[in-house]
Amino acid sequence: MVNEDQQDRTAPRELVIVSLYPRDMNIYGDRGNVLSLARRARLQGFEPRIVEINPGDPLPERIDIMVGGGGQDSGQGRVAIDLVDKRDRIRELAEDGTPMLMICGLYQLFGHRFVTYTGEELVGIGVLDVETRGDDTRMIGNIVLESDEFGEIIGYENHSGVTTLGPGSVPFGRVTQGAGNNPSDGVEGARTGNVIGSYLHGSLLPKNPAISDFLIARAAERRYGSFEPTAAATAGDRTVEQARASAKRRPR
């Protein structure tokens, strides 16, 4: 007979992945980040459970990873109101080390504020120390970053938001191809603790498994106390390498 302790050790280790506002913030294939993260979690020996949260839905009691994307201005306005209602819980999770990845529109709303090109101000929740203003020039195309932690990061940017970082956040990466947060600073995205904000669509995670592994590792350490990568996950993927090489060669 298997005792209770043995059952706990042999049961699949679950990771709860919250997909934040997929109905409104899922432009340029951002949902691919959630699907890629779930696949990578299985390779790393975990059982992912995806919970979709749209405006009006309560956050689940247990959250191991939170992922969000970008959307049109109309959708961004809708979720901004709901996000403020969830601000305290999300900030508590971030301060407690919960890993999060926010792309484009939600990257902006995880900052202090986003002022649109027409002057409308959307209040953010201040998890990241950034501010964004809309501009009349779009920054668009494949983008390459260098990161001390993640190596070479490849994605696709398409935004007119001009974002600046305060002292409470550090850049996600240094731009070697593309625009990034704005035309002049030479950096892209922001990071505070285990929370990453970025303009990189593409989707980002399928082409950058090291970032998926970072999110999974921090989640596993927080929930289970440790993380050991599996051989299947560290073996490499030729398809990923081909996608990265193709994107890097093409500016648009």
PDB file of C-alpha atoms in Angstrom:
ATOM      1  CA  MET A   1       0.000   0.000   0.000  1.00  0.00           C
ATOM      2  CA  VAL A   2       1.244   3.490  -0.872  1.00  0.00           C
ATOM      3  CA  ASN A   3       1.136   5.833   2.105  1.00  0.00           C
ATOM      4  CA  GLU A   4       0.119   9.492   1.908  1.00  0.00           C
ATOM      5  CA  ASP A   5       3.699  10.749   1.758  1.00  0.00           C
ATOM      6  CA  GLN A   6       4.503   8.390  -1.125  1.00  0.00           C
ATOM      7  CA  GLN A   7       1.396   9.498  -2.979  1.00  0.00           C
ATOM      8  CA  ASP A   8       2.478  13.110  -2.654  1.00  0.00           C
ATOM      9  CA  ARG A   9       5.949  12.287  -4.012  1.00  0.00           C
ATOM     10  CA  THR A  10       4.726  10.266  -6.990  1.00  0.00           C
ATOM     11  CA  ALA A  11       1.876  12.584  -8.052  1.00  0.00           C
ATOM     12  CA  PRO A  12       2.554  14.924 -11.000  1.00  0.00           C
ATOM     13  CA  ARG A  13       3.856  18.262  -9.815  1.00  0.00           C
ATOM     14  CA  GLU A  14       1.310  20.840 -10.942  1.00  0.00           C
ATOM     15  CA  LEU A  15       2.095  24.369 -12.072  1.00  0.00           C
ATOM     16  CA  VAL A  16      -0.827  26.792 -12.391  1.00  0.00           C
ATOM     17  CA  ILE A  17      -0.313  29.156 -15.336  1.00  0.00           C
ATOM     18  CA  VAL A  18      -2.646  32.159 -15.373  1.00  0.00           C
ATOM     19  CA  SER A  19      -3.325  33.547 -18.833  1.00  0.00           C
ATOM     20  CA  LEU A  20      -4.265  37.150 -18.140  1.00  0.00           C
ATOM     21  CA  TYR A  21      -6.984  38.679 -20.350  1.00  0.00           C
ATOM     22  CA  PRO A  22      -6.611  36.355 -23.378  1.00  0.00           C
ATOM     23  CA  ARG A  23      -9.903  37.564 -24.850  1.00  0.00           C
ATOM     24  CA  ASP A  24      -8.717  41.177 -25.192  1.00  0.00           C
ATOM     25  CA  MET A  25      -4.925  40.909 -25.092  1.00  0.00           C
ATOM     26  CA  ASN A  26      -3.980  38.257 -27.637  1.00  0.00           C
ATOM     27  CA  ILE A  27      -2.660  40.113 -30.665  1.00  0.00           C
ATOM     28  CA  TYR A  28       0.205  38.872 -32.856  1.00  0.00           C
ATOM     29  CA  GLY A  29      -0.077  35.356 -31.459  1.00  0.00           C
ATOM     30  CA  ASP A  30       0.650  36.135 -27.822  1.00  0.00           C
ATOM     31  CA  ARG A  31      -1.401  33.102 -26.747  1.00  0.00           C
ATOM     32  CA  GLY A  32       1.432  31.073 -28.222  1.00  0.00           C
ATOM     33  CA  ASN A  33       3.457  32.022 -25.147  1.00  0.00           C
ATOM     34  CA  VAL A  34       0.984  30.215 -22.894  1.00  0.00           C
ATOM     35  CA  LEU A  35       0.904  27.112 -25.089  1.00  0.00           C
ATOM     36  CA  SER A  36       4.688  27.053 -25.419  1.00  0.00           C
ATOM     37  CA  LEU A  37       5.144  27.500 -21.690  1.00  0.00           C
ATOM     38  CA  ALA A  38       2.771  24.607 -20.964  1.00  0.00           C
ATOM     39  CA  ARG A  39       4.640  22.364 -23.405  1.00  0.00           C
ATOM     40  CA  ARG A  40       7.965  23.313 -21.893  1.00  0.00           C
ATOM     41  CA  ALA A  41       6.632  22.668 -18.377  1.00  0.00           C
ATOM     42  CA  ARG A  42       5.692  19.124 -19.416  1.00  0.00           C
ATOM     43  CA  LEU A  43       9.199  18.580 -20.795  1.00  0.00           C
ATOM     44  CA  GLN A  44      10.523  19.711 -17.430  1.00  0.00           C
ATOM     45  CA  GLY A  45       8.381  17.122 -15.640  1.00  0.00           C
ATOM     46  CA  PHE A  46       5.466  19.270 -14.471  1.00  0.00           C
ATOM     47  CA  GLU A  47       1.727  19.117 -15.107  1.00  0.00           C
ATOM     48  CA  PRO A  48       0.614  22.585 -16.274  1.00  0.00           C
ATOM     49  CA  ARG A  49      -2.898  23.821 -15.570  1.00  0.00           C
ATOM     50  CA  ILE A  50      -3.903  26.887 -17.593  1.00  0.00           C
ATOM     51  CA  VAL A  51      -6.445  29.257 -16.041  1.00  0.00           C
ATOM     52  CA  GLU A  52      -7.778  32.020 -18.276  1.00  0.00           C
ATOM     53  CA  ILE A  53      -8.718  35.264 -16.523  1.00  0.00           C
ATOM     54  CA  ASN A  54     -10.812  37.860 -18.348  1.00  0.00           C
ATOM     55  CA  PRO A  55     -12.338  41.088 -16.978  1.00  0.00           C
ATOM     56  CA  GLY A  56     -14.633  40.275 -14.069  1.00  0.00           C
ATOM     57  CA  ASP A  57     -13.099  36.872 -13.339  1.00  0.00           C
ATOM     58  CA  PRO A  58     -11.521  36.352  -9.914  1.00  0.00           C
ATOM     59  CA  LEU A  59      -7.900  35.326  -9.728  1.00  0.00           C
ATOM     60  CA  PRO A  60      -7.433  31.718  -8.570  1.00  0.00           C
ATOM     61  CA  GLU A  61      -6.161  31.061  -5.070  1.00  0.00           C
ATOM     62  CA  ARG A  62      -2.982  29.434  -6.373  1.00  0.00           C
ATOM     63  CA  ILE A  63      -0.884  31.058  -9.105  1.00  0.00           C
ATOM     64  CA  ASP A  64       2.549  29.788 -10.075  1.00  0.00           C
ATOM     65  CA  ILE A  65       3.162  31.756 -13.300  1.00  0.00           C
ATOM     66  CA  MET A  66       1.276  34.677 -14.853  1.00  0.00           C
ATOM     67  CA  VAL A  67       1.446  35.513 -18.571  1.00  0.00           C
ATOM     68  CA  GLY A  68      -0.221  38.337 -20.503  1.00  0.00           C
ATOM     69  CA  GLY A  69      -0.111  39.820 -23.991  1.00  0.00           C
ATOM     70  CA  GLY A  70      -0.930  42.858 -26.067  1.00  0.00           C
ATOM     71  CA  GLY A  71      -4.073  44.127 -27.731  1.00  0.00           C
ATOM     72  CA  GLN A  72      -5.817  46.975 -29.455  1.00  0.00           C
ATOM     73  CA  ASP A  73      -6.286  50.253 -27.565  1.00  0.00           C
ATOM     74  CA  SER A  74      -9.981  49.488 -27.009  1.00  0.00           C
ATOM     75  CA  GLY A  75      -9.185  46.177 -25.343  1.00  0.00           C
ATOM     76  CA  GLN A  76      -6.383  47.753 -23.340  1.00  0.00           C
ATOM     77  CA  GLY A  77      -8.812  50.309 -21.932  1.00  0.00           C
ATOM     78  CA  ARG A  78     -11.213  47.575 -20.826  1.00  0.00           C
ATOM     79  CA  VAL A  79      -8.620  45.531 -19.041  1.00  0.00           C
ATOM     80  CA  ALA A  80      -6.974  48.578 -17.417  1.00  0.00           C
ATOM     81  CA  ILE A  81     -10.062  49.096 -15.260  1.00  0.00           C
ATOM     82  CA  ASP A  82     -10.202  45.459 -14.194  1.00  0.00           C
ATOM     83  CA  LEU A  83      -6.454  45.307 -13.621  1.00  0.00           C
ATOM     84  CA  VAL A  84      -6.634  48.103 -11.055  1.00  0.00           C
ATOM     85  CA  ASP A  85      -9.167  45.999  -9.117  1.00  0.00           C
ATOM     86  CA  LYS A  86      -6.623  43.144  -9.074  1.00  0.00           C
ATOM     87  CA  ARG A  87      -3.649  45.404  -8.360  1.00  0.00           C
ATOM     88  CA  ASP A  88      -3.067  44.572  -4.696  1.00  0.00           C
ATOM     89  CA  ARG A  89      -3.113  40.802  -5.236  1.00  0.00           C
ATOM     90  CA  ILE A  90      -0.837  40.958  -8.276  1.00  0.00           C
ATOM     91  CA  ARG A  91       1.629  43.227  -6.498  1.00  0.00           C
ATOM     92  CA  GLU A  92       1.698  40.866  -3.509  1.00  0.00           C
ATOM     93  CA  LEU A  93       2.395  37.931  -5.823  1.00  0.00           C
ATOM     94  CA  ALA A  94       5.164  39.842  -7.602  1.00  0.00           C
ATOM     95  CA  GLU A  95       6.792  40.873  -4.328  1.00  0.00           C
ATOM     96  CA  ASP A  96       6.622  37.236  -3.178  1.00  0.00           C
ATOM     97  CA  GLY A  97       8.589  36.120  -6.237  1.00  0.00           C
ATOM     98  CA  THR A  98       5.869  34.824  -8.561  1.00  0.00           C
ATOM     99  CA  PRO A  99       7.321  34.793 -12.094  1.00  0.00           C
ATOM    100  CA  MET A 100       5.393  36.831 -14.662  1.00  0.00           C
ATOM    101  CA  LEU A 101       5.791  37.686 -18.344  1.00  0.00           C
ATOM    102  CA  MET A 102       3.832  40.660 -19.710  1.00  0.00           C
ATOM    103  CA  ILE A 103       3.984  41.563 -23.389  1.00  0.00           C
ATOM    104  CA  CYS A 104       3.266  44.929 -25.053  1.00  0.00           C
ATOM    105  CA  GLY A 105      -0.076  46.302 -23.770  1.00  0.00           C
ATOM    106  CA  LEU A 106       0.121  44.530 -20.435  1.00  0.00           C
ATOM    107  CA  TYR A 107       3.799  45.464 -20.155  1.00  0.00           C
ATOM    108  CA  GLN A 108       2.629  49.071 -20.345  1.00  0.00           C
ATOM    109  CA  LEU A 109      -0.166  48.551 -17.796  1.00  0.00           C
ATOM    110  CA  PHE A 110       2.171  46.802 -15.363  1.00  0.00           C
ATOM    111  CA  GLY A 111       4.002  50.122 -15.266  1.00  0.00           C
ATOM    112  CA  HIS A 112       2.767  53.323 -13.643  1.00  0.00           C
ATOM    113  CA  ARG A 113       0.771  54.724 -16.551  1.00  0.00           C
ATOM    114  CA  PHE A 114       0.234  54.692 -20.278  1.00  0.00           C
ATOM    115  CA  VAL A 115      -0.679  58.002 -21.911  1.00  0.00           C
ATOM    116  CA  THR A 116      -2.096  57.373 -25.375  1.00  0.00           C
ATOM    117  CA  TYR A 117      -1.226  59.455 -28.428  1.00  0.00           C
ATOM    118  CA  THR A 118      -4.581  61.249 -28.042  1.00  0.00           C
ATOM    119  CA  GLY A 119      -3.816  62.149 -24.413  1.00  0.00           C
ATOM    120  CA  GLU A 120      -5.951  59.568 -22.606  1.00  0.00           C
ATOM    121  CA  GLU A 121      -4.237  58.266 -19.468  1.00  0.00           C
ATOM    122  CA  LEU A 122      -4.571  54.603 -18.520  1.00  0.00           C
ATOM    123  CA  VAL A 123      -3.499  54.025 -14.930  1.00  0.00           C
ATOM    124  CA  GLY A 124      -1.143  51.084 -14.417  1.00  0.00           C
ATOM    125  CA  ILE A 125      -0.485  48.965 -11.342  1.00  0.00           C
ATOM    126  CA  GLY A 126       3.178  49.854 -10.770  1.00  0.00           C
ATOM    127  CA  VAL A 127       4.676  46.383 -10.647  1.00  0.00           C
ATOM    128  CA  LEU A 128       7.330  47.604 -13.091  1.00  0.00           C
ATOM    129  CA  ASP A 129       8.979  51.006 -12.725  1.00  0.00           C
ATOM    130  CA  VAL A 130       8.159  52.217 -16.241  1.00  0.00           C
ATOM    131  CA  GLU A 131       6.024  54.853 -17.918  1.00  0.00           C
ATOM    132  CA  THR A 132       4.793  54.876 -21.518  1.00  0.00           C
ATOM    133  CA  ARG A 133       3.539  57.536 -23.901  1.00  0.00           C
ATOM    134  CA  GLY A 134       1.968  56.899 -27.273  1.00  0.00           C
ATOM    135  CA  ASP A 135       3.716  58.257 -30.353  1.00  0.00           C
ATOM    136  CA  ASP A 136       2.822  58.634 -34.029  1.00  0.00           C
ATOM    137  CA  THR A 137       5.738  56.456 -35.189  1.00  0.00           C
ATOM    138  CA  ARG A 138       5.538  52.666 -35.071  1.00  0.00           C
ATOM    139  CA  MET A 139       8.551  50.574 -34.150  1.00  0.00           C
ATOM    140  CA  ILE A 140       8.092  47.384 -36.131  1.00  0.00           C
ATOM    141  CA  GLY A 141      10.125  44.383 -37.228  1.00  0.00           C
ATOM    142  CA  ASN A 142      12.240  41.510 -35.977  1.00  0.00           C
ATOM    143  CA  ILE A 143      14.324  42.483 -32.987  1.00  0.00           C
ATOM    144  CA  VAL A 144      17.406  40.968 -31.352  1.00  0.00           C
ATOM    145  CA  LEU A 145      18.530  41.553 -27.773  1.00  0.00           C
ATOM    146  CA  GLU A 146      21.551  40.555 -25.728  1.00  0.00           C
ATOM    147  CA  SER A 147      21.005  39.537 -22.120  1.00  0.00           C
ATOM    148  CA  ASP A 148      23.546  38.473 -19.514  1.00  0.00           C
ATOM    149  CA  GLU A 149      21.072  35.903 -18.167  1.00  0.00           C
ATOM    150  CA  PHE A 150      19.248  34.672 -21.287  1.00  0.00           C
ATOM    151  CA  GLY A 151      21.849  35.144 -23.990  1.00  0.00           C
ATOM    152  CA  GLU A 152      20.533  36.222 -27.383  1.00  0.00           C
ATOM    153  CA  ILE A 153      16.783  36.955 -27.362  1.00  0.00           C
ATOM    154  CA  ILE A 154      14.847  37.085 -30.636  1.00  0.00           C
ATOM    155  CA  GLY A 155      11.324  38.404 -31.141  1.00  0.00           C
ATOM    156  CA  TYR A 156       9.127  40.750 -33.143  1.00  0.00           C
ATOM    157  CA  GLU A 157       8.141  44.264 -32.088  1.00  0.00           C
ATOM    158  CA  ASN A 158       5.151  46.262 -33.331  1.00  0.00           C
ATOM    159  CA  HIS A 159       4.300  49.203 -31.089  1.00  0.00           C
ATOM    160  CA  SER A 160       4.086  52.974 -30.996  1.00  0.00           C
ATOM    161  CA  GLY A 161       4.479  53.216 -27.227  1.00  0.00           C
ATOM    162  CA  VAL A 162       7.609  55.021 -26.041  1.00  0.00           C
ATOM    163  CA  THR A 163       8.601  53.509 -22.716  1.00  0.00           C
ATOM    164  CA  THR A 164      11.159  54.809 -20.229  1.00  0.00           C
ATOM    165  CA  LEU A 165      12.523  52.987 -17.199  1.00  0.00           C
ATOM    166  CA  GLY A 166      12.827  54.303 -13.663  1.00  0.00           C
ATOM    167  CA  PRO A 167      15.434  53.117 -11.139  1.00  0.00           C
ATOM    168  CA  GLY A 168      13.179  50.340  -9.813  1.00  0.00           C
ATOM    169  CA  SER A 169      13.483  48.255 -12.994  1.00  0.00           C
ATOM    170  CA  VAL A 170      16.374  47.064 -15.141  1.00  0.00           C
ATOM    171  CA  PRO A 171      16.218  46.433 -18.904  1.00  0.00           C
ATOM    172  CA  PHE A 172      15.197  42.998 -20.171  1.00  0.00           C
ATOM    173  CA  GLY A 173      17.985  43.213 -22.755  1.00  0.00           C
ATOM    174  CA  ARG A 174      20.272  45.420 -24.821  1.00  0.00           C
ATOM    175  CA  VAL A 175      19.112  46.029 -28.401  1.00  0.00           C
ATOM    176  CA  THR A 176      21.429  44.839 -31.189  1.00  0.00           C
ATOM    177  CA  GLN A 177      18.769  44.911 -33.929  1.00  0.00           C
ATOM    178  CA  GLY A 178      15.523  46.885 -33.820  1.00  0.00           C
ATOM    179  CA  ALA A 179      14.211  49.745 -31.681  1.00  0.00           C
ATOM    180  CA  GLY A 180      13.221  48.480 -28.238  1.00  0.00           C
ATOM    181  CA  ASN A 181      11.575  50.604 -25.556  1.00  0.00           C
ATOM    182  CA  ASN A 182      12.175  53.799 -27.494  1.00  0.00           C
ATOM    183  CA  PRO A 183      14.343  55.053 -30.375  1.00  0.00           C
ATOM    184  CA  SER A 184      17.174  56.392 -28.216  1.00  0.00           C
ATOM    185  CA  ASP A 185      17.901  54.325 -25.081  1.00  0.00           C
ATOM    186  CA  GLY A 186      19.191  51.138 -26.756  1.00  0.00           C
ATOM    187  CA  VAL A 187      17.402  48.803 -24.354  1.00  0.00           C
ATOM    188  CA  GLU A 188      14.228  46.738 -24.449  1.00  0.00           C
ATOM    189  CA  GLY A 189      11.695  45.688 -21.851  1.00  0.00           C
ATOM    190  CA  ALA A 190      11.948  45.872 -18.093  1.00  0.00           C
ATOM    191  CA  ARG A 191      12.452  43.526 -15.189  1.00  0.00           C
ATOM    192  CA  THR A 192      11.783  43.813 -11.495  1.00  0.00           C
ATOM    193  CA  GLY A 193      12.516  40.634  -9.546  1.00  0.00           C
ATOM    194  CA  ASN A 194      10.891  37.739 -11.389  1.00  0.00           C
ATOM    195  CA  VAL A 195       8.556  39.979 -13.418  1.00  0.00           C
ATOM    196  CA  ILE A 196       9.485  40.610 -17.067  1.00  0.00           C
ATOM    197  CA  GLY A 197       7.838  43.147 -19.346  1.00  0.00           C
ATOM    198  CA  SER A 198       8.645  43.288 -23.051  1.00  0.00           C
ATOM    199  CA  TYR A 199       7.424  44.452 -26.450  1.00  0.00           C
ATOM    200  CA  LEU A 200       8.563  41.198 -28.071  1.00  0.00           C
ATOM    201  CA  HIS A 201       5.706  39.419 -29.794  1.00  0.00           C
ATOM    202  CA  GLY A 202       6.374  36.621 -32.177  1.00  0.00           C
ATOM    203  CA  SER A 203       5.465  34.660 -29.991  1.00  0.00           C
ATOM    204  CA  LEU A 204       8.452  35.252 -27.722  1.00  0.00           C
ATOM    205  CA  LEU A 205       8.673  31.956 -25.804  1.00  0.00           C
ATOM    206  CA  PRO A 206       8.699  29.399 -28.656  1.00  0.00           C
ATOM    207  CA  LYS A 207      11.886  30.999 -30.023  1.00  0.00           C
ATOM    208  CA  ASN A 208      13.440  31.565 -26.579  1.00  0.00           C
ATOM    209  CA  PRO A 209      13.131  28.432 -24.408  1.00  0.00           C
ATOM    210  CA  ALA A 210      15.641  29.829 -21.915  1.00  0.00           C
ATOM    211  CA  ILE A 211      13.016  32.376 -20.844  1.00  0.00           C
ATOM    212  CA  SER A 212      10.381  29.651 -20.450  1.00  0.00           C
ATOM    213  CA  ASP A 213      12.837  27.698 -18.309  1.00  0.00           C
ATOM    214  CA  PHE A 214      13.468  30.769 -16.165  1.00  0.00           C
ATOM    215  CA  LEU A 215       9.728  31.168 -15.485  1.00  0.00           C
ATOM    216  CA  ILE A 216       9.319  27.449 -14.761  1.00  0.00           C
ATOM    217  CA  ALA A 217      12.397  27.296 -12.539  1.00  0.00           C
ATOM    218  CA  ARG A 218      11.375  30.271 -10.413  1.00  0.00           C
ATOM    219  CA  ALA A 219       7.833  28.868 -10.102  1.00  0.00           C
ATOM    220  CA  ALA A 220       9.105  25.417  -9.112  1.00  0.00           C
ATOM    221  CA  GLU A 221      11.560  26.812  -6.575  1.00  0.00           C
ATOM    222  CA  ARG A 222       8.840  28.954  -5.031  1.00  0.00           C
ATOM    223  CA  ARG A 223       6.298  26.121  -4.828  1.00  0.00           C
ATOM    224  CA  TYR A 224       8.412  22.964  -4.438  1.00  0.00           C
ATOM    225  CA  GLY A 225      11.694  24.297  -3.090  1.00  0.00           C
ATOM    226  CA  SER A 226      13.968  23.270  -5.976  1.00  0.00           C
ATOM    227  CA  PHE A 227      14.276  22.852  -9.736  1.00  0.00           C
ATOM    228  CA  GLU A 228      16.334  20.397 -11.772  1.00  0.00           C
ATOM    229  CA  PRO A 229      16.156  20.637 -15.589  1.00  0.00           C
ATOM    230  CA  THR A 230      15.379  17.399 -17.414  1.00  0.00           C
ATOM    231  CA  ALA A 231      17.501  15.853 -20.147  1.00  0.00           C
ATOM    232  CA  ALA A 232      14.612  16.192 -22.623  1.00  0.00           C
ATOM    233  CA  ALA A 233      14.459  19.935 -22.072  1.00  0.00           C
ATOM    234  CA  THR A 234      18.206  20.520 -22.317  1.00  0.00           C
ATOM    235  CA  ALA A 235      18.696  18.466 -25.498  1.00  0.00           C
ATOM    236  CA  GLY A 236      17.945  21.394 -27.809  1.00  0.00           C
ATOM    237  CA  ASP A 237      15.467  21.715 -30.663  1.00  0.00           C
ATOM    238  CA  ARG A 238      16.535  22.147 -34.285  1.00  0.00           C
ATOM    239  CA  THR A 239      13.179  23.715 -35.176  1.00  0.00           C
ATOM    240  CA  VAL A 240      13.739  26.425 -32.564  1.00  0.00           C
ATOM    241  CA  GLU A 241      17.217  27.132 -33.885  1.00  0.00           C
ATOM    242  CA  GLN A 242      15.940  27.404 -37.452  1.00  0.00           C
ATOM    243  CA  ALA A 243      13.162  29.799 -36.399  1.00  0.00           C
ATOM    244  CA  ARG A 244      15.636  31.964 -34.517  1.00  0.00           C
ATOM    245  CA  ALA A 245      18.062  32.071 -37.437  1.00  0.00           C
ATOM    246  CA  SER A 246      15.314  32.939 -39.926  1.00  0.00           C
ATOM    247  CA  ALA A 247      13.937  35.773 -37.762  1.00  0.00           C
ATOM    248  CA  LYS A 248      17.394  37.192 -37.169  1.00  0.00           C
ATOM    249  CA  ARG A 249      18.111  37.371 -40.902  1.00  0.00           C
ATOM    250  CA  ARG A 250      14.893  39.203 -41.792  1.00  0.00           C
ATOM    251  CA  PRO A 251      14.336  42.784 -40.564  1.00  0.00           C
ATOM    252  CA  ARG A 252      10.526  42.649 -41.129  1.00  0.00           C
TER     253      ARG A 252
END
